[in-house]
Amino acid sequence: MGYVGNQQTQGFSQVPAKQDLTGAAGTSLTLSHAVASAEGIDLFINNVRQEPTTAYSIAGDGVTVTLTGSVVATDDIYVVYNSLALQTTVPPDASVSTAKIIDGSVTKAKIGTTELDLATIKDSTGTNTAITIDSSGDLTMSQASVDFWRLSANFTTNGATITGWERPDDGYNAAVNGLTESSGIFTFTKTGLYKIDMSVLAQNATSGDGSFGAIAFVSSDSGGSYDQAALTYSGDTDTGSNNSSNLQFVVNVTDISTYRIKFLADSLSSGTFISGVSTHNTTCFSCIKFAPAQ
């Protein structure tokens, strides 16, 4: 009768009945035929059968028997083969499932040196996309956050939260997971460690004291209380003079539902205003996430 199924790459082999290992000493024995596991042989020492995997084990080469005890040359040692380790067929293409691969057994050495073709990289749960890779090789990280805002009109109210913010729309600004703004109060869309850099430009429209200041506030609770994070002051008495000042601070946003920032105009002298215009950047700030929340 003809053979039905995949042809085997190796022929059948007769299992030898016995191998005499008398004369061996120490904790290691060498088989004449490879076996796949400790159960592939029955090991006898002085006619006492040894328990597989407890009294002995088989090394990865299939022929080295490692004993948990020790033998001497005068011991009567022999093995009876139950099976041999033979490759009998080649698995068909696409037939090895992930269940057949031991967890953690695929290393960089097995992957090779060629590049991996990936469109997305998931997070540790395997469900959320952490990084997207486009056809040009550019990365988009789902947790990245970059934003830029400018004051669109002059602000003159001393002691008030600065309002009138806008994102530049002149083709040189784009936001990624940026802030949301309402009445001068900014909220975050992603948790993370953020650095805020603000530049304030003010003009003294009349002679006299041309001082001005700006204070940055951060709130971390839903009740609306704010802490002073940074402040800057400057001034000039010359009529029509422009003066600028800067402030920087870092905020650790651990909860996007409670963290907010705002900027307060302070010490504006009569006739002095914080400059804002919708055609270019005067008073403005950037907000960049550079690390996860700490």
Short mmCIF file of C-alpha atoms in Angstrom, two decimals:
data_model
loop_
_atom_site.label_atom_id
_atom_site.label_comp_id
_atom_site.label_asym_id
_atom_site.label_seq_id
_atom_site.Cartn_x
_atom_site.Cartn_y
_atom_site.Cartn_z
CA MET A 1 0.00 0.00 0.00
CA GLY A 2 1.34 3.47 -0.87
CA TYR A 3 2.26 6.01 1.84
CA VAL A 4 -0.40 8.67 2.42
CA GLY A 5 0.60 12.14 3.65
CA ASN A 6 3.84 14.19 3.75
CA GLN A 7 6.93 12.21 2.86
CA GLN A 8 9.35 11.91 5.76
CA THR A 9 12.84 13.32 5.35
CA GLN A 10 14.35 10.55 7.50
CA GLY A 11 13.67 6.85 7.38
CA PHE A 12 12.50 4.74 10.28
CA SER A 13 15.18 3.58 12.71
CA GLN A 14 15.17 0.47 14.86
CA VAL A 15 15.41 1.30 18.57
CA PRO A 16 18.39 -0.52 20.12
CA ALA A 17 17.37 -2.70 23.00
CA LYS A 18 20.20 -1.89 25.40
CA GLN A 19 23.46 0.00 25.88
CA ASP A 20 25.97 -1.11 28.50
CA LEU A 21 27.65 1.77 30.34
CA THR A 22 29.48 -0.21 33.03
CA GLY A 23 32.85 1.35 33.75
CA ALA A 24 31.63 4.94 33.71
CA ALA A 25 32.40 7.08 36.77
CA GLY A 26 31.20 10.42 38.10
CA THR A 27 27.95 12.22 37.43
CA SER A 28 27.83 12.08 33.62
CA LEU A 29 27.05 9.29 31.15
CA THR A 30 27.19 9.36 27.36
CA LEU A 31 24.56 7.69 25.21
CA SER A 32 25.27 6.23 21.78
CA HIS A 33 21.90 7.45 20.48
CA ALA A 34 20.21 10.79 21.10
CA VAL A 35 16.90 10.91 22.93
CA ALA A 36 14.47 13.77 23.32
CA SER A 37 13.91 13.56 27.09
CA ALA A 38 14.72 11.62 30.24
CA GLU A 39 11.72 9.39 29.54
CA GLY A 40 13.39 8.25 26.30
CA ILE A 41 15.50 5.75 28.26
CA ASP A 42 15.20 3.47 31.25
CA LEU A 43 18.39 3.84 33.29
CA PHE A 44 19.48 1.00 35.56
CA ILE A 45 22.31 1.19 38.10
CA ASN A 46 23.12 -2.14 39.75
CA ASN A 47 19.79 -3.41 38.38
CA VAL A 48 17.87 -0.64 40.17
CA ARG A 49 15.76 1.47 37.82
CA GLN A 50 16.34 5.21 38.26
CA GLU A 51 13.51 7.74 38.26
CA PRO A 52 13.54 10.00 35.15
CA THR A 53 14.05 13.76 35.73
CA THR A 54 14.68 13.09 39.44
CA ALA A 55 17.67 10.76 39.40
CA TYR A 56 18.90 11.92 36.00
CA SER A 57 18.23 14.36 33.18
CA ILE A 58 19.09 14.61 29.50
CA ALA A 59 21.16 17.58 28.27
CA GLY A 60 20.24 19.61 25.21
CA ASP A 61 22.54 17.53 22.97
CA GLY A 62 20.33 14.48 23.65
CA VAL A 63 23.26 12.18 24.44
CA THR A 64 24.58 13.44 27.79
CA VAL A 65 22.97 11.97 30.90
CA THR A 66 23.49 14.05 34.03
CA LEU A 67 23.09 12.17 37.29
CA THR A 68 21.99 13.72 40.55
CA GLY A 69 24.22 11.20 42.31
CA SER A 70 27.57 9.69 41.38
CA VAL A 71 28.62 6.29 40.02
CA VAL A 72 31.93 4.40 40.20
CA ALA A 73 33.55 2.17 37.62
CA THR A 74 32.49 -1.02 39.38
CA ASP A 75 28.75 -0.18 39.18
CA ASP A 76 26.67 -2.19 36.74
CA ILE A 77 25.12 0.50 34.51
CA TYR A 78 22.95 0.10 31.42
CA VAL A 79 20.12 1.83 29.61
CA VAL A 80 17.15 0.51 27.69
CA TYR A 81 16.00 2.84 24.92
CA ASN A 82 12.33 3.67 24.66
CA SER A 83 12.65 6.10 21.75
CA LEU A 84 15.21 7.99 19.71
CA ALA A 85 15.31 11.70 18.81
CA LEU A 86 14.83 11.65 15.02
CA GLN A 87 13.64 14.34 12.68
CA THR A 88 10.95 12.57 10.70
CA THR A 89 9.31 15.40 8.79
CA VAL A 90 9.60 19.08 7.89
CA PRO A 91 6.71 21.20 9.27
CA PRO A 92 4.63 22.72 6.46
CA ASP A 93 4.85 26.47 5.84
CA ALA A 94 2.82 28.59 8.29
CA SER A 95 2.16 25.55 10.50
CA VAL A 96 3.98 26.62 13.71
CA SER A 97 1.67 28.63 15.96
CA THR A 98 2.68 30.99 18.78
CA ALA A 99 1.48 28.37 21.28
CA LYS A 100 4.31 26.10 20.09
CA ILE A 101 6.98 28.73 20.93
CA ILE A 102 8.15 29.05 24.53
CA ASP A 103 7.50 32.52 25.96
CA GLY A 104 10.64 34.64 25.91
CA SER A 105 12.58 32.22 23.71
CA VAL A 106 12.80 34.48 20.62
CA THR A 107 15.86 36.71 21.04
CA LYS A 108 17.41 39.47 18.92
CA ALA A 109 19.86 36.93 17.54
CA LYS A 110 16.96 34.88 16.16
CA ILE A 111 15.21 37.89 14.65
CA GLY A 112 18.26 38.80 12.55
CA THR A 113 19.79 42.09 11.46
CA THR A 114 17.25 43.19 8.82
CA GLU A 115 14.76 45.91 9.69
CA LEU A 116 11.30 45.20 11.04
CA ASP A 117 8.37 46.43 8.97
CA LEU A 118 5.95 47.92 11.49
CA ALA A 119 3.11 50.38 11.08
CA THR A 120 2.30 50.64 14.79
CA ILE A 121 3.82 49.78 18.16
CA LYS A 122 1.44 48.89 21.00
CA ASP A 123 1.74 49.67 24.70
CA SER A 124 2.44 47.06 27.38
CA THR A 125 -1.20 45.93 27.39
CA GLY A 126 -1.09 45.18 23.67
CA THR A 127 -4.33 47.08 23.06
CA ASN A 128 -3.38 50.76 22.76
CA THR A 129 -1.26 52.19 19.95
CA ALA A 130 1.76 53.97 21.44
CA ILE A 131 3.67 54.84 18.24
CA THR A 132 2.56 55.11 14.62
CA ILE A 133 5.11 54.91 11.79
CA ASP A 134 4.12 56.39 8.43
CA SER A 135 5.39 55.45 4.97
CA SER A 136 8.19 58.02 5.25
CA GLY A 137 9.46 56.52 8.49
CA ASP A 138 8.26 59.41 10.64
CA LEU A 139 7.02 58.59 14.15
CA THR A 140 3.86 59.85 15.82
CA MET A 141 3.74 59.11 19.54
CA SER A 142 0.27 59.02 21.03
CA GLN A 143 1.48 60.48 24.35
CA ALA A 144 3.53 63.33 22.86
CA SER A 145 2.35 66.89 23.47
CA VAL A 146 3.62 70.10 21.87
CA ASP A 147 1.73 73.39 21.80
CA PHE A 148 2.24 77.13 21.23
CA TRP A 149 -0.03 80.09 22.01
CA ARG A 150 0.17 83.84 21.50
CA LEU A 151 -1.77 86.86 22.73
CA SER A 152 -3.94 88.10 19.83
CA ALA A 153 -4.65 91.62 21.15
CA ASN A 154 -3.26 94.06 23.72
CA PHE A 155 -4.22 93.33 27.33
CA THR A 156 -4.63 96.27 29.72
CA THR A 157 -6.40 95.00 32.85
CA ASN A 158 -4.10 94.90 35.85
CA GLY A 159 -4.54 92.02 38.31
CA ALA A 160 -6.66 89.97 35.90
CA THR A 161 -6.17 86.64 34.17
CA ILE A 162 -4.76 87.31 30.71
CA THR A 163 -7.26 86.39 28.00
CA GLY A 164 -7.34 86.65 24.22
CA TRP A 165 -5.05 83.72 23.42
CA GLU A 166 -4.85 81.99 20.05
CA ARG A 167 -2.71 79.43 18.28
CA PRO A 168 -0.73 81.00 15.41
CA ASP A 169 -2.48 80.27 12.13
CA ASP A 170 0.16 81.56 9.75
CA GLY A 171 1.42 78.17 8.64
CA TYR A 172 4.33 77.94 11.08
CA ASN A 173 2.63 76.34 14.03
CA ALA A 174 0.95 72.99 14.63
CA ALA A 175 -0.18 71.42 17.90
CA VAL A 176 0.11 67.76 18.89
CA ASN A 177 -2.17 66.73 21.76
CA GLY A 178 -2.14 70.36 22.80
CA LEU A 179 -3.81 72.37 25.54
CA THR A 180 -7.42 73.45 25.65
CA GLU A 181 -8.23 77.05 26.66
CA SER A 182 -11.28 78.78 28.10
CA SER A 183 -11.27 82.36 29.45
CA GLY A 184 -7.49 82.29 29.82
CA ILE A 185 -7.40 78.99 31.72
CA PHE A 186 -5.50 76.14 30.05
CA THR A 187 -6.09 72.43 30.67
CA PHE A 188 -4.03 69.43 29.56
CA THR A 189 -5.05 66.56 27.29
CA LYS A 190 -2.22 64.20 28.32
CA THR A 191 -0.50 63.51 31.63
CA GLY A 192 3.22 64.16 31.70
CA LEU A 193 6.07 66.41 32.78
CA TYR A 194 5.74 69.72 30.91
CA LYS A 195 8.05 72.71 30.44
CA ILE A 196 6.42 76.09 29.82
CA ASP A 197 8.45 78.96 28.37
CA MET A 198 6.73 82.36 28.21
CA SER A 199 7.87 85.61 26.63
CA VAL A 200 6.03 88.81 27.63
CA LEU A 201 6.24 92.02 25.57
CA ALA A 202 4.80 95.25 27.01
CA GLN A 203 4.66 98.83 25.80
CA ASN A 204 4.61 102.07 27.77
CA ALA A 205 2.17 104.27 25.86
CA THR A 206 2.64 107.31 28.12
CA SER A 207 5.51 108.83 30.02
CA GLY A 208 6.07 107.85 33.61
CA ASP A 209 6.28 104.47 35.26
CA GLY A 210 6.21 101.81 32.53
CA SER A 211 6.48 98.79 34.76
CA PHE A 212 4.66 95.55 34.05
CA GLY A 213 4.67 91.96 35.24
CA ALA A 214 3.19 88.54 34.58
CA ILE A 215 2.62 85.68 37.03
CA ALA A 216 2.10 82.04 36.10
CA PHE A 217 -0.25 80.00 38.28
CA VAL A 218 -0.81 76.24 38.48
CA SER A 219 -3.80 74.44 39.96
CA SER A 220 -3.67 70.75 40.81
CA ASP A 221 -7.08 70.29 42.44
CA SER A 222 -10.65 70.45 41.19
CA GLY A 223 -11.55 73.11 43.77
CA GLY A 224 -9.88 75.86 41.79
CA SER A 225 -7.07 76.89 44.16
CA TYR A 226 -3.88 78.04 42.42
CA ASP A 227 -0.20 78.12 43.38
CA GLN A 228 2.20 80.73 42.05
CA ALA A 229 4.70 78.93 39.79
CA ALA A 230 6.77 81.73 38.24
CA LEU A 231 6.77 85.49 37.76
CA THR A 232 8.57 88.13 35.73
CA TYR A 233 8.77 91.93 35.89
CA SER A 234 10.30 94.72 33.82
CA GLY A 235 9.68 98.34 32.81
CA ASP A 236 10.89 101.54 31.21
CA THR A 237 9.80 105.18 31.68
CA ASP A 238 10.27 106.23 28.06
CA THR A 239 7.06 106.89 26.16
CA GLY A 240 6.41 104.25 23.50
CA SER A 241 9.18 102.01 24.75
CA ASN A 242 8.88 98.26 24.32
CA ASN A 243 10.08 96.00 27.09
CA SER A 244 10.21 92.23 27.25
CA SER A 245 10.66 89.67 29.96
CA ASN A 246 10.55 85.89 30.25
CA LEU A 247 9.52 83.17 32.67
CA GLN A 248 9.86 79.39 32.74
CA PHE A 249 8.47 76.62 34.90
CA VAL A 250 7.82 72.87 34.91
CA VAL A 251 4.55 71.24 35.88
CA ASN A 252 4.06 67.55 36.65
CA VAL A 253 0.58 66.75 35.33
CA THR A 254 -0.57 63.55 37.00
CA ASP A 255 -4.30 64.08 36.40
CA ILE A 256 -5.68 65.95 33.39
CA SER A 257 -9.01 66.48 35.14
CA THR A 258 -7.50 68.69 37.86
CA TYR A 259 -4.35 70.38 36.52
CA ARG A 260 -4.70 73.86 34.98
CA ILE A 261 -2.47 76.86 34.29
CA LYS A 262 -3.16 80.56 33.79
CA PHE A 263 -1.24 83.83 33.54
CA LEU A 264 -2.02 87.01 35.48
CA ALA A 265 -1.15 90.58 34.44
CA ASP A 266 0.48 92.31 37.41
CA SER A 267 1.86 95.77 38.24
CA LEU A 268 0.68 97.32 34.98
CA SER A 269 1.27 101.04 35.33
CA SER A 270 -1.15 103.54 33.84
CA GLY A 271 -0.84 103.58 30.06
CA THR A 272 1.18 100.36 29.93
CA PHE A 273 -0.24 97.28 28.23
CA ILE A 274 0.88 93.74 27.50
CA SER A 275 1.32 93.52 23.77
CA GLY A 276 -0.66 91.12 21.61
CA VAL A 277 -1.33 90.93 17.89
CA SER A 278 -2.82 88.28 15.62
CA THR A 279 -0.31 88.61 12.77
CA HIS A 280 2.90 87.59 14.58
CA ASN A 281 4.17 86.50 18.00
CA THR A 282 4.73 89.15 20.69
CA THR A 283 3.50 87.82 24.05
CA CYS A 284 3.49 84.05 23.66
CA PHE A 285 4.35 80.75 25.33
CA SER A 286 5.26 77.18 24.41
CA CYS A 287 4.25 74.05 26.29
CA ILE A 288 6.20 70.86 25.60
CA LYS A 289 5.94 67.47 27.26
CA PHE A 290 9.39 65.96 27.67
CA ALA A 291 8.77 63.00 30.00
CA PRO A 292 5.96 60.91 31.51
CA ALA A 293 4.33 62.09 34.71
CA GLN A 294 6.60 61.53 37.68
#
